[in-house]
Amino acid sequence: MSRLPKITIDHARVVYPGARGAGPVEALGGVSCNVADGELVCIVGPSGCGKTTLLRVLADLEQLTDGRVVITDSDPARPVKAMVFQGAGIFPWMTVEQNVAYGLRLRGMPPAERIEIARRWIGEMGLDRFANAYPAQLSGGMQQRVGLARAFAYNPQVLLMDEPFGALDAQTRLILQQTLLRQWDREAKTVVFVTHSIEEALTLGDRVLVMSARPGRLIHEFRAPFARPRDAIALRSDPRFSAMFAEIWSVLRDEVERARAAELGATA
Ligand SMILES: Nc1ncnc2c1ncn2[C@@H]1O[C@H](COP(=O)(O)OP(=O)(O)OP(=O)(O)O)[C@@H](O)[C@H]1O
Ligand SMILES: [Mg+2]
């Protein structure tokens, strides 16, 4: 695995124009960091600190007010990036197979080829029996697996994941963390993964970046010392896991309290 910077984020600042009667909102206050090729970076931070904004900037869904972001395109045969949203973001009117093949269809891949790839990923996610089902016929965890299958089938160089497991029960979440770890071990992708869960960040990430209360900045970086391949369950009994959890929480707690105080101030 090469370790070239895949993503460069240089003083990224986003100011949203205020709603009527309110001033502008500085969501990102100048974020700088690099992400290496093949690295899985997790971002934690208090609610409203600009995590989604940062991912949206990386996905070209939001414009920077200042600064720049660059994603190096190192493989013309693959799409550069794709975003996985909370709540799977799959189309209710398409079957599982059509959903998983959707990105490939957009890329103009012929039907036989894209169906083969979609089928493979549907199998990887344990959804074979549901290939022709519609999302409404699936549980939340299964829908989320469809979202993951679609992202992996699309095979982007960079995967941007915004709390993809946030709405799931704890057991399903563990299983999907295992699934992501397994897939990532098999073909390392550059992943930026936003989560509210310190455990999830430590389980998945090579690094855990902590953002400040809004305007969001990166205030701390932790390197997760766990060898790969990782097992999401076994990690939890590693003494380093609880030690790092405590360290990260001590940094995050101050920011969560600051964000809450600002919120209370704004509504008082
Ligand atoms: N389109 C928009 N227009 C105006 N303000 C916005 C817009 N999108 C987000 N904001 C504000 O920018 C700030 C950052 O929002 P963002 O969604 O990036 O936070 P977040 O860290 O993802 O929060 P959460 O953890 O709750 O998902 C918030 O104060 C939010 O209200
Ligand atoms: Mg968000």
Coordinates of C-alpha atoms and ligand atoms in Angstrom, one line a residue:
M1 CA 0.0 0.0 0.0
S2 CA 1.5 3.3 -1.0
R3 CA 1.3 6.2 1.5
L4 CA 1.0 9.1 -0.8
P5 CA -1.4 11.9 0.4
K6 CA -4.7 11.0 -1.2
I7 CA -6.7 13.9 0.3
T8 CA -5.3 17.3 1.1
I9 CA -7.4 19.6 3.2
D10 CA -5.9 23.0 3.6
H11 CA -7.5 25.6 5.8
A12 CA -10.9 24.6 4.7
R13 CA -13.4 27.1 5.9
V14 CA -17.2 27.2 5.3
V15 CA -19.5 30.0 6.2
Y16 CA -23.2 29.5 5.5
P17 CA -25.2 32.6 4.8
G18 CA -27.6 33.1 7.8
A19 CA -31.3 32.4 7.6
R20 CA -33.5 35.5 7.6
G21 CA -32.9 37.5 10.8
A22 CA -29.9 35.4 11.8
G23 CA -26.2 36.1 11.1
P24 CA -24.0 33.9 8.9
V25 CA -22.9 30.5 10.4
E26 CA -19.2 29.6 10.4
A27 CA -19.5 25.8 10.2
L28 CA -15.8 25.0 9.5
G29 CA -13.2 27.3 10.9
G30 CA -10.2 26.3 8.9
V31 CA -9.5 22.6 8.9
S32 CA -6.2 21.3 7.7
C33 CA -5.1 17.7 7.4
N34 CA -3.9 15.0 4.9
V35 CA -5.3 11.6 4.5
A36 CA -2.9 9.0 3.1
D37 CA -3.8 6.6 0.2
G38 CA -5.5 3.6 1.7
E39 CA -5.9 5.1 5.1
L40 CA -9.1 4.9 7.1
V41 CA -9.6 8.1 9.1
C42 CA -12.4 8.6 11.6
I43 CA -13.7 12.0 12.6
V44 CA -15.5 12.6 15.9
G45 CA -16.8 15.9 17.2
P46 CA -19.8 17.5 19.0
S47 CA -23.1 17.8 17.2
G48 CA -23.1 20.7 14.8
C49 CA -19.4 21.1 14.6
G50 CA -19.2 20.8 10.9
K51 CA -18.5 17.1 10.3
T52 CA -21.1 16.7 7.6
T53 CA -20.1 20.0 6.1
L54 CA -16.5 18.7 5.7
L55 CA -17.6 15.5 4.0
R56 CA -20.0 17.5 1.7
V57 CA -17.1 19.7 0.8
L58 CA -15.0 16.6 0.0
A59 CA -17.9 15.2 -2.1
D60 CA -18.2 18.5 -4.0
L61 CA -21.7 19.0 -2.6
E62 CA -20.7 22.2 -0.7
Q63 CA -18.4 25.0 -1.7
L64 CA -15.6 26.3 0.5
T65 CA -15.6 29.9 1.6
D66 CA -11.8 29.8 2.0
G67 CA -9.0 27.2 1.7
R68 CA -8.9 24.2 -0.6
V69 CA -9.3 20.5 -0.7
V70 CA -7.7 18.2 -3.3
I71 CA -8.4 14.6 -3.9
T72 CA -5.7 13.0 -6.1
D73 CA -7.1 10.9 -8.9
S74 CA -4.6 8.1 -9.1
D75 CA -6.7 5.6 -11.1
P76 CA -8.6 6.7 -14.1
A77 CA -10.5 3.4 -14.3
R78 CA -12.3 4.1 -11.0
P79 CA -14.6 6.9 -9.8
V80 CA -12.8 9.2 -7.5
K81 CA -15.2 9.4 -4.6
A82 CA -18.6 8.4 -3.3
M83 CA -20.5 9.4 -0.2
V84 CA -22.5 7.0 2.1
F85 CA -25.2 8.8 4.0
Q86 CA -26.8 8.0 7.3
G87 CA -30.0 6.0 6.6
A88 CA -28.5 4.2 3.6
G89 CA -29.8 6.7 1.0
I90 CA -31.1 3.9 -1.2
F91 CA -34.0 4.3 -3.6
P92 CA -37.3 2.8 -2.4
W93 CA -38.6 2.2 -5.9
M94 CA -35.6 0.1 -7.0
T95 CA -34.9 -3.5 -6.0
V96 CA -31.8 -4.3 -3.9
E97 CA -30.0 -5.4 -7.1
Q98 CA -31.0 -2.2 -9.0
N99 CA -29.9 -0.1 -6.0
V100 CA -26.5 -1.8 -5.8
A101 CA -26.0 -1.6 -9.6
Y102 CA -27.1 2.0 -9.7
G103 CA -23.7 3.7 -9.6
L104 CA -22.3 1.3 -12.2
R105 CA -25.2 2.1 -14.5
L106 CA -24.5 5.8 -14.2
R107 CA -20.9 5.0 -15.2
G108 CA -22.2 3.3 -18.3
M109 CA -21.3 -0.2 -17.5
P110 CA -23.1 -2.8 -19.7
P111 CA -26.0 -4.6 -17.9
A112 CA -24.4 -8.1 -17.7
E113 CA -21.3 -6.8 -16.2
R114 CA -23.0 -4.6 -13.6
I115 CA -25.4 -7.2 -12.6
E116 CA -22.6 -9.7 -12.0
I117 CA -20.8 -7.1 -9.8
A118 CA -24.0 -6.2 -8.0
R119 CA -24.7 -9.9 -7.3
R120 CA -21.3 -10.4 -5.9
W121 CA -21.6 -7.6 -3.4
I122 CA -25.2 -8.6 -2.5
G123 CA -23.7 -12.0 -1.7
E124 CA -20.9 -10.5 0.3
M125 CA -23.4 -8.7 2.5
G126 CA -25.5 -11.8 3.0
L127 CA -28.5 -10.5 1.0
D128 CA -28.7 -13.1 -1.8
R129 CA -32.3 -14.0 -0.9
F130 CA -33.3 -10.3 -1.1
A131 CA -31.8 -9.3 -4.5
N132 CA -35.2 -8.8 -5.9
A133 CA -36.8 -7.3 -2.8
Y134 CA -37.6 -3.6 -2.3
P135 CA -36.1 -1.6 0.5
A136 CA -39.4 -1.4 2.4
Q137 CA -39.3 -5.2 2.7
L138 CA -35.9 -5.1 4.5
S139 CA -34.9 -4.2 8.1
G140 CA -32.9 -1.1 8.8
G141 CA -29.7 -3.1 9.1
M142 CA -30.3 -4.8 5.8
Q143 CA -31.0 -1.5 4.1
Q144 CA -27.7 -0.2 5.5
R145 CA -26.0 -3.3 4.0
V146 CA -27.5 -2.4 0.6
G147 CA -26.0 1.0 0.9
L148 CA -22.6 -0.5 1.8
A149 CA -22.9 -3.0 -1.1
R150 CA -23.7 -0.1 -3.5
A151 CA -20.7 1.9 -2.3
F152 CA -18.3 -1.1 -2.6
A153 CA -19.7 -2.2 -6.0
Y154 CA -19.1 1.4 -7.2
N155 CA -15.5 0.9 -6.0
P156 CA -14.5 4.6 -5.6
Q157 CA -11.0 5.5 -4.7
V158 CA -12.3 7.5 -1.7
L159 CA -15.3 6.6 0.4
L160 CA -16.9 9.4 2.4
M161 CA -19.1 7.9 5.2
D162 CA -21.4 10.1 7.3
E163 CA -22.5 8.2 10.4
P164 CA -23.5 5.3 8.2
F165 CA -24.3 3.1 11.2
G166 CA -25.7 5.8 13.5
A167 CA -29.3 4.7 13.3
L168 CA -28.7 1.0 13.9
D169 CA -29.1 -1.1 17.0
A170 CA -25.8 -2.0 18.8
Q171 CA -25.6 -5.6 17.5
T172 CA -26.3 -4.7 13.9
R173 CA -23.7 -2.0 14.2
L174 CA -21.1 -4.4 15.4
I175 CA -21.8 -6.8 12.6
L176 CA -21.5 -4.0 10.0
Q177 CA -18.3 -2.7 11.6
Q178 CA -16.9 -6.2 11.1
T179 CA -18.1 -6.2 7.5
L180 CA -16.5 -2.9 6.8
L181 CA -13.2 -4.0 8.5
R182 CA -13.2 -7.2 6.4
Q183 CA -13.8 -5.5 3.2
W184 CA -11.3 -2.8 4.0
D185 CA -8.7 -5.4 4.8
R186 CA -9.3 -7.1 1.5
E187 CA -8.9 -4.0 -0.6
A188 CA -7.7 -1.0 1.3
K189 CA -9.6 2.1 0.2
T190 CA -9.2 5.6 1.5
V191 CA -12.1 6.2 3.8
V192 CA -13.2 9.2 5.8
F193 CA -15.7 8.0 8.4
V194 CA -17.7 10.4 10.6
T195 CA -19.2 8.9 13.7
H196 CA -20.4 10.0 17.1
S197 CA -19.1 6.9 18.7
I198 CA -15.5 6.9 20.1
E199 CA -15.7 3.1 20.2
E200 CA -16.6 2.9 16.5
A201 CA -13.8 5.4 15.6
L202 CA -11.2 3.4 17.5
T203 CA -12.4 0.1 16.1
L204 CA -12.3 1.2 12.5
G205 CA -9.8 4.0 12.2
D206 CA -6.0 4.2 11.6
R207 CA -6.4 7.6 13.1
V208 CA -9.1 9.3 15.0
L209 CA -9.4 13.1 14.5
V210 CA -11.3 15.1 17.1
M211 CA -13.1 18.3 16.0
S212 CA -13.8 21.3 18.1
A213 CA -17.2 22.8 18.8
R214 CA -18.3 25.1 15.9
P215 CA -16.6 26.6 14.1
G216 CA -15.1 23.2 13.6
R217 CA -11.4 22.8 13.6
L218 CA -9.2 19.7 14.1
I219 CA -7.9 19.9 17.7
H220 CA -6.4 16.5 18.3
E221 CA -5.3 13.4 16.4
F222 CA -5.0 10.0 17.9
R223 CA -3.3 7.0 16.2
A224 CA -5.1 3.8 16.9
P225 CA -2.3 1.3 17.8
F226 CA -4.2 -1.9 16.8
A227 CA -2.7 -4.2 14.2
R228 CA -4.8 -5.3 11.2
P229 CA -6.7 -7.4 10.5
R230 CA -8.9 -6.3 13.4
D231 CA -11.8 -7.9 15.1
A232 CA -14.4 -5.5 16.4
I233 CA -15.3 -7.7 19.3
A234 CA -11.8 -8.7 20.4
L235 CA -10.6 -5.1 20.4
R236 CA -13.0 -4.2 23.2
S237 CA -11.1 -6.3 25.6
D238 CA -7.7 -4.8 24.7
P239 CA -6.5 -2.7 27.6
R240 CA -5.2 -0.1 25.1
F241 CA -8.7 0.3 23.8
S242 CA -10.2 1.6 27.1
A243 CA -7.1 3.7 27.7
M244 CA -7.5 5.4 24.4
F245 CA -11.2 5.7 24.8
A246 CA -10.6 7.7 28.0
E247 CA -8.0 9.9 26.3
I248 CA -10.2 10.7 23.4
W249 CA -13.2 11.3 25.6
S250 CA -11.3 13.8 27.8
V251 CA -10.6 15.9 24.7
L252 CA -14.0 15.5 23.2
R253 CA -15.9 16.1 26.5
D254 CA -14.7 19.8 26.7
E255 CA -15.9 20.4 23.1
V256 CA -19.3 18.7 23.7
E257 CA -19.8 21.0 26.8
R258 CA -18.7 24.0 24.8
A259 CA -21.2 23.2 22.0
R260 CA -24.0 22.6 24.5
A261 CA -23.3 25.9 26.2
A262 CA -23.3 27.7 22.9
E263 CA -26.6 26.1 22.0
L264 CA -28.2 27.0 25.3
G265 CA -26.9 30.6 24.9
A266 CA -28.4 30.8 21.4
T267 CA -31.8 29.6 22.6
A268 CA -31.9 31.6 26.0
Ligands
LIG1 N1 -27.2 24.6 4.5 C1 -27.0 25.2 5.6 N2 -27.3 26.5 5.8 C2 -27.0 27.1 7.0 N3 -26.4 26.5 8.1 C3 -26.1 25.2 7.9 C4 -26.3 24.5 6.7 N4 -25.9 23.2 6.9 C5 -25.4 23.1 8.1 N5 -25.5 24.3 8.8 C6 -25.0 24.6 10.1 O1 -23.6 24.4 10.1 C7 -23.2 23.8 11.3 C8 -22.5 22.5 11.0 O2 -23.4 21.6 10.5 P1 -23.0 20.1 10.2 O3 -24.3 19.4 9.7 O4 -21.8 20.1 9.3 O5 -22.6 19.6 11.6 P2 -22.3 18.1 12.1 O6 -21.0 18.1 12.8 O7 -22.5 17.1 11.0 O8 -23.5 17.8 13.1 P3 -24.2 16.4 13.6 O9 -23.2 15.7 14.4 O10 -25.4 16.8 14.4 O11 -24.5 15.7 12.3 C9 -24.5 23.7 12.2 O12 -24.6 24.8 13.0 C10 -25.6 23.7 11.2 O13 -26.8 24.3 11.7
MG2 MG -23.7 15.5 10.5

